[in-house]
Short mmCIF file of C-alpha atoms and ligand atoms in Angstrom, two decimals:
data_model
loop_
_atom_site.label_atom_id
_atom_site.label_comp_id
_atom_site.label_asym_id
_atom_site.label_seq_id
_atom_site.Cartn_x
_atom_site.Cartn_y
_atom_site.Cartn_z
CA UNK A 1 -5.03 -9.22 -3.64
CA UNK A 2 -5.56 -6.16 -5.79
CA UNK A 3 -2.52 -3.90 -5.53
CA UNK A 4 -2.15 -0.20 -6.27
CA UNK A 5 1.36 1.23 -6.13
CA UNK A 6 1.08 5.01 -5.95
CA UNK A 7 3.75 7.67 -6.36
CA UNK A 8 3.58 9.29 -2.97
CA UNK A 9 1.48 9.82 0.17
CA UNK A 10 -1.01 12.11 -1.53
CA UNK A 11 -1.62 9.74 -4.45
CA UNK A 12 -1.95 6.83 -2.00
CA UNK A 13 -4.46 8.80 0.06
CA UNK A 14 -6.49 9.75 -2.99
CA UNK A 15 -6.62 6.18 -4.29
CA UNK A 16 -7.68 4.81 -0.89
CA UNK A 17 -10.37 7.50 -0.62
CA UNK A 18 -11.63 6.50 -4.07
CA UNK A 19 -12.03 2.89 -2.92
CA UNK A 20 -14.02 4.02 0.15
CA UNK A 21 -16.08 6.54 -1.82
CA UNK A 22 -16.95 3.90 -4.40
CA UNK A 23 -18.24 1.66 -1.59
CA UNK A 24 -20.29 4.49 -0.06
CA UNK A 25 -21.81 5.47 -3.41
CA UNK A 26 -22.51 1.88 -4.36
CA UNK A 27 -24.01 1.04 -0.95
CA UNK A 28 -25.14 4.17 0.94
CA UNK A 29 -26.13 2.00 3.94
CA UNK A 30 -22.84 0.16 4.18
CA UNK A 31 -20.82 -0.66 7.29
CA UNK A 32 -17.36 0.87 7.25
CA UNK A 33 -14.62 -0.50 9.45
CA UNK A 34 -12.39 2.48 10.17
CA UNK A 35 -8.78 2.93 11.22
CA UNK A 36 -6.65 5.56 12.88
CA UNK A 37 -2.95 6.37 12.78
CA UNK A 38 -1.13 8.87 10.60
CA UNK A 39 -1.53 6.87 7.38
CA UNK A 40 -5.29 7.34 6.78
CA UNK A 41 -5.31 11.06 7.68
CA UNK A 42 -4.96 12.07 4.00
CA UNK A 43 -7.61 9.54 2.98
CA UNK A 44 -10.09 11.11 5.41
CA UNK A 45 -9.21 14.58 4.08
CA UNK A 46 -10.21 13.53 0.58
CA UNK A 47 -13.46 12.03 1.86
CA UNK A 48 -14.29 15.26 3.75
CA UNK A 49 -13.50 17.33 0.64
CA UNK A 50 -15.71 15.16 -1.54
CA UNK A 51 -18.49 15.32 1.05
CA UNK A 52 -18.23 19.14 1.08
CA UNK A 53 -18.32 19.15 -2.71
CA UNK A 54 -21.63 17.26 -2.53
CA UNK A 55 -20.19 14.10 -4.03
CA UNK A 56 -20.71 11.84 -1.02
CA UNK A 57 -23.06 11.36 1.89
CA UNK A 58 -22.43 9.35 5.04
CA UNK A 59 -26.00 9.70 6.32
CA UNK A 60 -26.82 6.00 6.09
CA UNK A 61 -23.36 4.71 7.02
CA UNK A 62 -22.57 2.83 10.20
CA UNK A 63 -18.98 2.61 11.32
CA UNK A 64 -16.94 0.47 13.68
CA UNK A 65 -13.40 1.38 14.58
CA UNK A 66 -10.56 -1.04 14.97
CA UNK A 67 -9.15 -0.02 18.29
CA UNK A 68 -8.82 2.40 21.20
CA UNK A 69 -6.24 3.06 23.87
CA UNK A 70 -7.24 1.69 27.26
CA UNK A 71 -7.61 4.45 29.83
CA UNK A 72 -7.94 7.47 27.53
CA UNK A 73 -11.08 9.59 27.71
CA UNK A 74 -12.93 10.21 24.42
CA UNK A 75 -11.90 13.88 24.54
CA UNK A 76 -8.20 13.11 25.11
CA UNK A 77 -6.49 14.45 22.00
CA UNK A 78 -4.68 11.13 21.46
CA UNK A 79 -7.72 8.92 21.89
CA UNK A 80 -8.92 7.25 18.73
CA UNK A 81 -12.47 8.56 19.34
CA UNK A 82 -11.04 12.08 19.29
CA UNK A 83 -9.06 11.24 16.14
CA UNK A 84 -12.19 10.03 14.35
CA UNK A 85 -14.23 13.06 15.40
CA UNK A 86 -11.58 15.53 14.31
CA UNK A 87 -10.50 13.79 11.09
CA UNK A 88 -13.87 12.63 9.78
CA UNK A 89 -17.04 12.47 11.86
CA UNK A 90 -17.25 16.16 12.80
CA UNK A 91 -16.99 17.19 9.15
CA UNK A 92 -19.49 14.89 7.44
CA UNK A 93 -23.15 13.96 7.85
CA UNK A 94 -22.62 10.61 9.57
CA UNK A 95 -25.14 10.11 12.42
CA UNK A 96 -23.13 10.19 15.69
CA UNK A 97 -25.05 7.22 17.14
CA UNK A 98 -24.02 5.18 14.11
CA UNK A 99 -20.32 5.46 14.91
CA UNK A 100 -18.68 3.10 17.33
CA UNK A 101 -15.18 3.05 18.82
CA UNK A 102 -14.28 0.75 21.73
CA UNK A 103 -14.80 2.51 25.06
CA UNK A 104 -11.32 3.04 26.44
CA UNK A 105 -12.76 3.71 29.89
CA UNK A 106 -15.00 0.64 30.11
CA UNK A 107 -15.29 -0.44 33.74
CA UNK A 108 -15.61 -4.06 32.65
CA UNK A 109 -13.17 -4.57 29.75
CA UNK A 110 -14.17 -8.19 29.12
CA UNK A 111 -17.79 -7.12 28.77
CA UNK A 112 -16.85 -4.24 26.47
CA UNK A 113 -14.98 -6.68 24.22
CA UNK A 114 -17.89 -9.15 24.11
CA UNK A 115 -20.39 -6.37 23.40
CA UNK A 116 -18.18 -4.91 20.68
CA UNK A 117 -18.04 -8.25 18.89
CA UNK A 118 -21.78 -8.76 19.33
CA UNK A 119 -22.37 -5.33 17.78
CA UNK A 120 -20.13 -6.10 14.79
CA UNK A 121 -21.92 -9.42 14.31
CA UNK A 122 -25.30 -7.67 14.52
CA UNK A 123 -24.20 -5.40 11.65
CA UNK A 124 -23.21 -8.43 9.59
CA UNK A 125 -19.51 -7.39 9.76
CA UNK A 126 -17.97 -4.53 7.80
CA UNK A 127 -18.60 -4.17 4.09
CA UNK A 128 -15.22 -2.47 3.82
CA UNK A 129 -12.55 -2.52 6.51
CA UNK A 130 -9.84 0.13 6.27
CA UNK A 131 -6.52 -0.92 7.82
CA UNK A 132 -3.16 0.68 8.37
CA UNK A 133 -0.18 -1.44 9.29
CA UNK A 134 2.34 -1.13 12.09
CA UNK A 135 6.08 -1.27 11.42
CA UNK A 136 6.07 -4.72 13.00
CA UNK A 137 3.16 -5.86 10.83
CA UNK A 138 0.39 -5.28 13.39
CA UNK A 139 -3.14 -4.64 12.16
CA UNK A 140 -5.51 -2.80 14.49
CA UNK A 141 -3.53 -3.50 17.65
CA UNK A 142 -3.12 -7.19 16.89
CA UNK A 143 0.56 -7.39 17.73
CA UNK A 144 2.95 -10.09 16.50
CA UNK A 145 2.78 -13.18 18.70
CA UNK A 146 2.53 -16.94 18.60
CA UNK A 147 -1.17 -17.10 17.80
CA UNK A 148 -3.95 -15.00 16.33
CA UNK A 149 -6.67 -13.68 18.65
CA UNK A 150 -10.10 -13.96 17.06
CA UNK A 151 -12.17 -11.74 19.35
CA UNK A 152 -11.99 -8.12 20.44
CA UNK A 153 -9.51 -8.11 23.29
CA UNK A 154 -7.27 -6.03 25.52
CA UNK A 155 -3.73 -5.99 24.17
CA UNK A 156 -0.43 -5.33 25.90
CA UNK A 157 1.22 -3.08 23.36
CA UNK A 158 4.59 -4.15 21.97
CA UNK A 159 7.56 -2.03 23.06
CA UNK A 160 8.16 -1.11 19.41
CA UNK A 161 4.55 0.10 19.06
CA UNK A 162 4.81 2.20 22.23
CA UNK A 163 8.04 3.63 20.82
CA UNK A 164 6.51 4.31 17.38
CA UNK A 165 3.40 5.94 18.85
CA UNK A 166 5.32 8.01 21.41
CA UNK A 167 5.72 10.67 18.69
CA UNK A 168 2.11 11.64 19.35
CA UNK A 169 2.51 12.03 23.13
CA UNK A 170 4.44 14.51 25.27
CA UNK A 171 6.63 11.75 26.70
CA UNK A 172 7.03 8.01 26.15
CA UNK A 173 5.58 7.43 29.63
CA UNK A 174 2.33 9.06 28.53
CA UNK A 175 1.69 6.37 25.89
CA UNK A 176 -0.91 3.91 27.20
CA UNK A 177 0.51 0.41 27.60
CA UNK A 178 -2.71 -1.33 26.69
CA UNK A 179 -5.44 -0.98 24.11
CA UNK A 180 -8.70 -2.52 23.01
CA UNK A 181 -8.45 -4.07 19.58
CA UNK A 182 -10.83 -5.75 17.23
CA UNK A 183 -9.61 -9.31 16.76
CA UNK A 184 -8.57 -11.06 13.59
CA UNK A 185 -12.03 -12.66 13.37
CA UNK A 186 -13.87 -9.37 12.80
CA UNK A 187 -11.18 -8.11 10.42
CA UNK A 188 -11.30 -11.28 8.34
CA UNK A 189 -15.10 -11.22 8.55
CA UNK A 190 -15.19 -7.97 6.58
CA UNK A 191 -16.41 -8.44 3.02
CA UNK A 192 -13.55 -6.35 1.68
CA UNK A 193 -10.35 -5.06 3.24
CA UNK A 194 -8.46 -1.93 2.22
CA UNK A 195 -4.89 -1.88 3.52
CA UNK A 196 -2.99 1.39 3.26
CA UNK A 197 0.73 1.97 3.79
CA UNK A 198 3.09 4.86 3.28
CA UNK A 199 6.78 5.46 3.82
CA UNK A 200 10.03 3.57 3.91
CA UNK A 201 9.51 2.48 7.52
CA UNK A 202 6.58 0.32 6.36
CA UNK A 203 8.54 -1.41 3.58
CA UNK A 204 9.36 -4.50 5.68
CA UNK A 205 5.80 -4.81 7.01
CA UNK A 206 4.36 -4.54 3.48
CA UNK A 207 6.88 -7.05 2.15
CA UNK A 208 6.15 -9.53 4.94
CA UNK A 209 2.41 -9.06 4.49
CA UNK A 210 2.55 -9.77 0.76
CA UNK A 211 5.46 -12.22 0.52
CA UNK A 212 6.41 -13.50 3.97
CA UNK A 213 5.15 -16.60 5.74
CA UNK A 214 1.48 -16.41 6.71
CA UNK A 215 1.35 -16.44 10.49
CA UNK A 216 0.94 -14.44 13.68
CA UNK A 217 4.55 -13.21 13.62
CA UNK A 218 3.33 -10.76 10.97
CA UNK A 219 -0.40 -10.29 11.64
CA UNK A 220 -0.92 -8.50 8.30
CA UNK A 221 0.06 -11.69 6.48
CA UNK A 222 -3.30 -13.30 7.36
CA UNK A 223 -4.89 -10.95 4.84
CA UNK A 224 -3.55 -13.20 2.08
CA UNK A 225 -6.21 -15.70 3.16
CA UNK A 226 -8.96 -13.10 2.65
CA UNK A 227 -10.63 -13.28 -0.75
CA UNK A 228 -11.04 -9.54 -1.31
CA UNK A 229 -8.15 -7.33 -0.25
CA UNK A 230 -7.03 -4.07 -1.84
CA UNK A 231 -3.53 -2.88 -0.94
CA UNK A 232 -2.76 0.77 -1.63
CA UNK A 233 0.84 1.71 -0.89
CA UNK A 234 3.18 4.45 -1.99
CA UNK A 235 6.51 3.73 -3.66
CA UNK A 236 8.48 4.08 -0.43
CA UNK A 237 6.29 1.53 1.38
CA UNK A 238 6.53 -0.67 -1.68
CA UNK A 239 10.30 -0.42 -2.01
CA UNK A 240 11.21 -3.88 -0.67
CA UNK A 241 8.61 -5.50 -2.90
CA UNK A 242 9.87 -3.55 -5.89
CA UNK A 243 13.43 -4.65 -5.09
CA UNK A 244 12.16 -8.24 -4.95
CA UNK A 245 10.72 -7.84 -8.45
CA UNK A 246 7.03 -7.48 -7.54
CA UNK A 247 5.65 -5.01 -10.06
CA UNK A 248 1.88 -4.51 -9.99
C1 LIG B 301 -1.30 2.19 15.34
C2 LIG B 301 -2.77 1.74 15.17
C3 LIG B 301 -2.96 1.00 13.88
C4 LIG B 301 -2.20 1.71 12.80
C5 LIG B 301 -0.73 1.55 13.03
C6 LIG B 301 0.14 2.36 12.11
O1 LIG B 301 -0.71 1.81 16.50
N1 LIG B 301 -3.30 0.96 16.21
O2 LIG B 301 -4.35 0.89 13.59
O3 LIG B 301 -2.49 1.16 11.54
O4 LIG B 301 -0.38 1.74 14.38
O5 LIG B 301 0.06 3.72 12.41
P1 LIG B 301 0.61 4.84 11.47
O6 LIG B 301 -0.33 4.91 10.31
O7 LIG B 301 0.61 6.09 12.29
O8 LIG B 301 1.98 4.44 11.04
#
């Protein structure tokens, strides 16, 4: 695992954007696995700035997103499709048809999951998969449990995730209770993984990912079995590792 410990959120965002930009420049037809949540917002801002400055093009890029709330329309301001449009896609030259987010309204969820996996396979998996991490160690919406789920699936969100994500909704009751999530198989199938984390409330998840037992109780920990992972975290997210003497 290659580790970057950055001073603060902005430095973390810039470093993560550099890793993505390097991939896009190196391979202008690459497949990007993309993530939502508050953590990558700054990363996407840098990418949009660099696109506007003429330093990057997304014209040949195809993207697959990690997850989507079940039941939200694409134009709902808390849907992950909406997030991707407003934070990245609407501001760069990516071809709309080349972006894919699970369809939160799919009439046949099992079919949507199977088709999503088939699409990822047809692309040859992501060249670079961006990941945030939940406070409980979830990646995508792969929640802690007693086993890993390989395929794209419908998840019952953990109470702690509903609580954490309620900050984005008017009330806690408005938070969807289920989501579509890429499984561990597609995440681990990516050629390279970029994990980003910021803030004190991620310190336990980052510690457990890097140092804890590898297992489904902390889904992020499986990344230690991936041969090419880059972790970019700010000092606050790194604090438990620093206290444990891990000094990259
Ligand atoms: C959300 C998303 C994840 C994200 C995580 C952390 O529920 N499904 O993809 O990485 O939780 O979000 P945030 O970056 O807002 O802390």
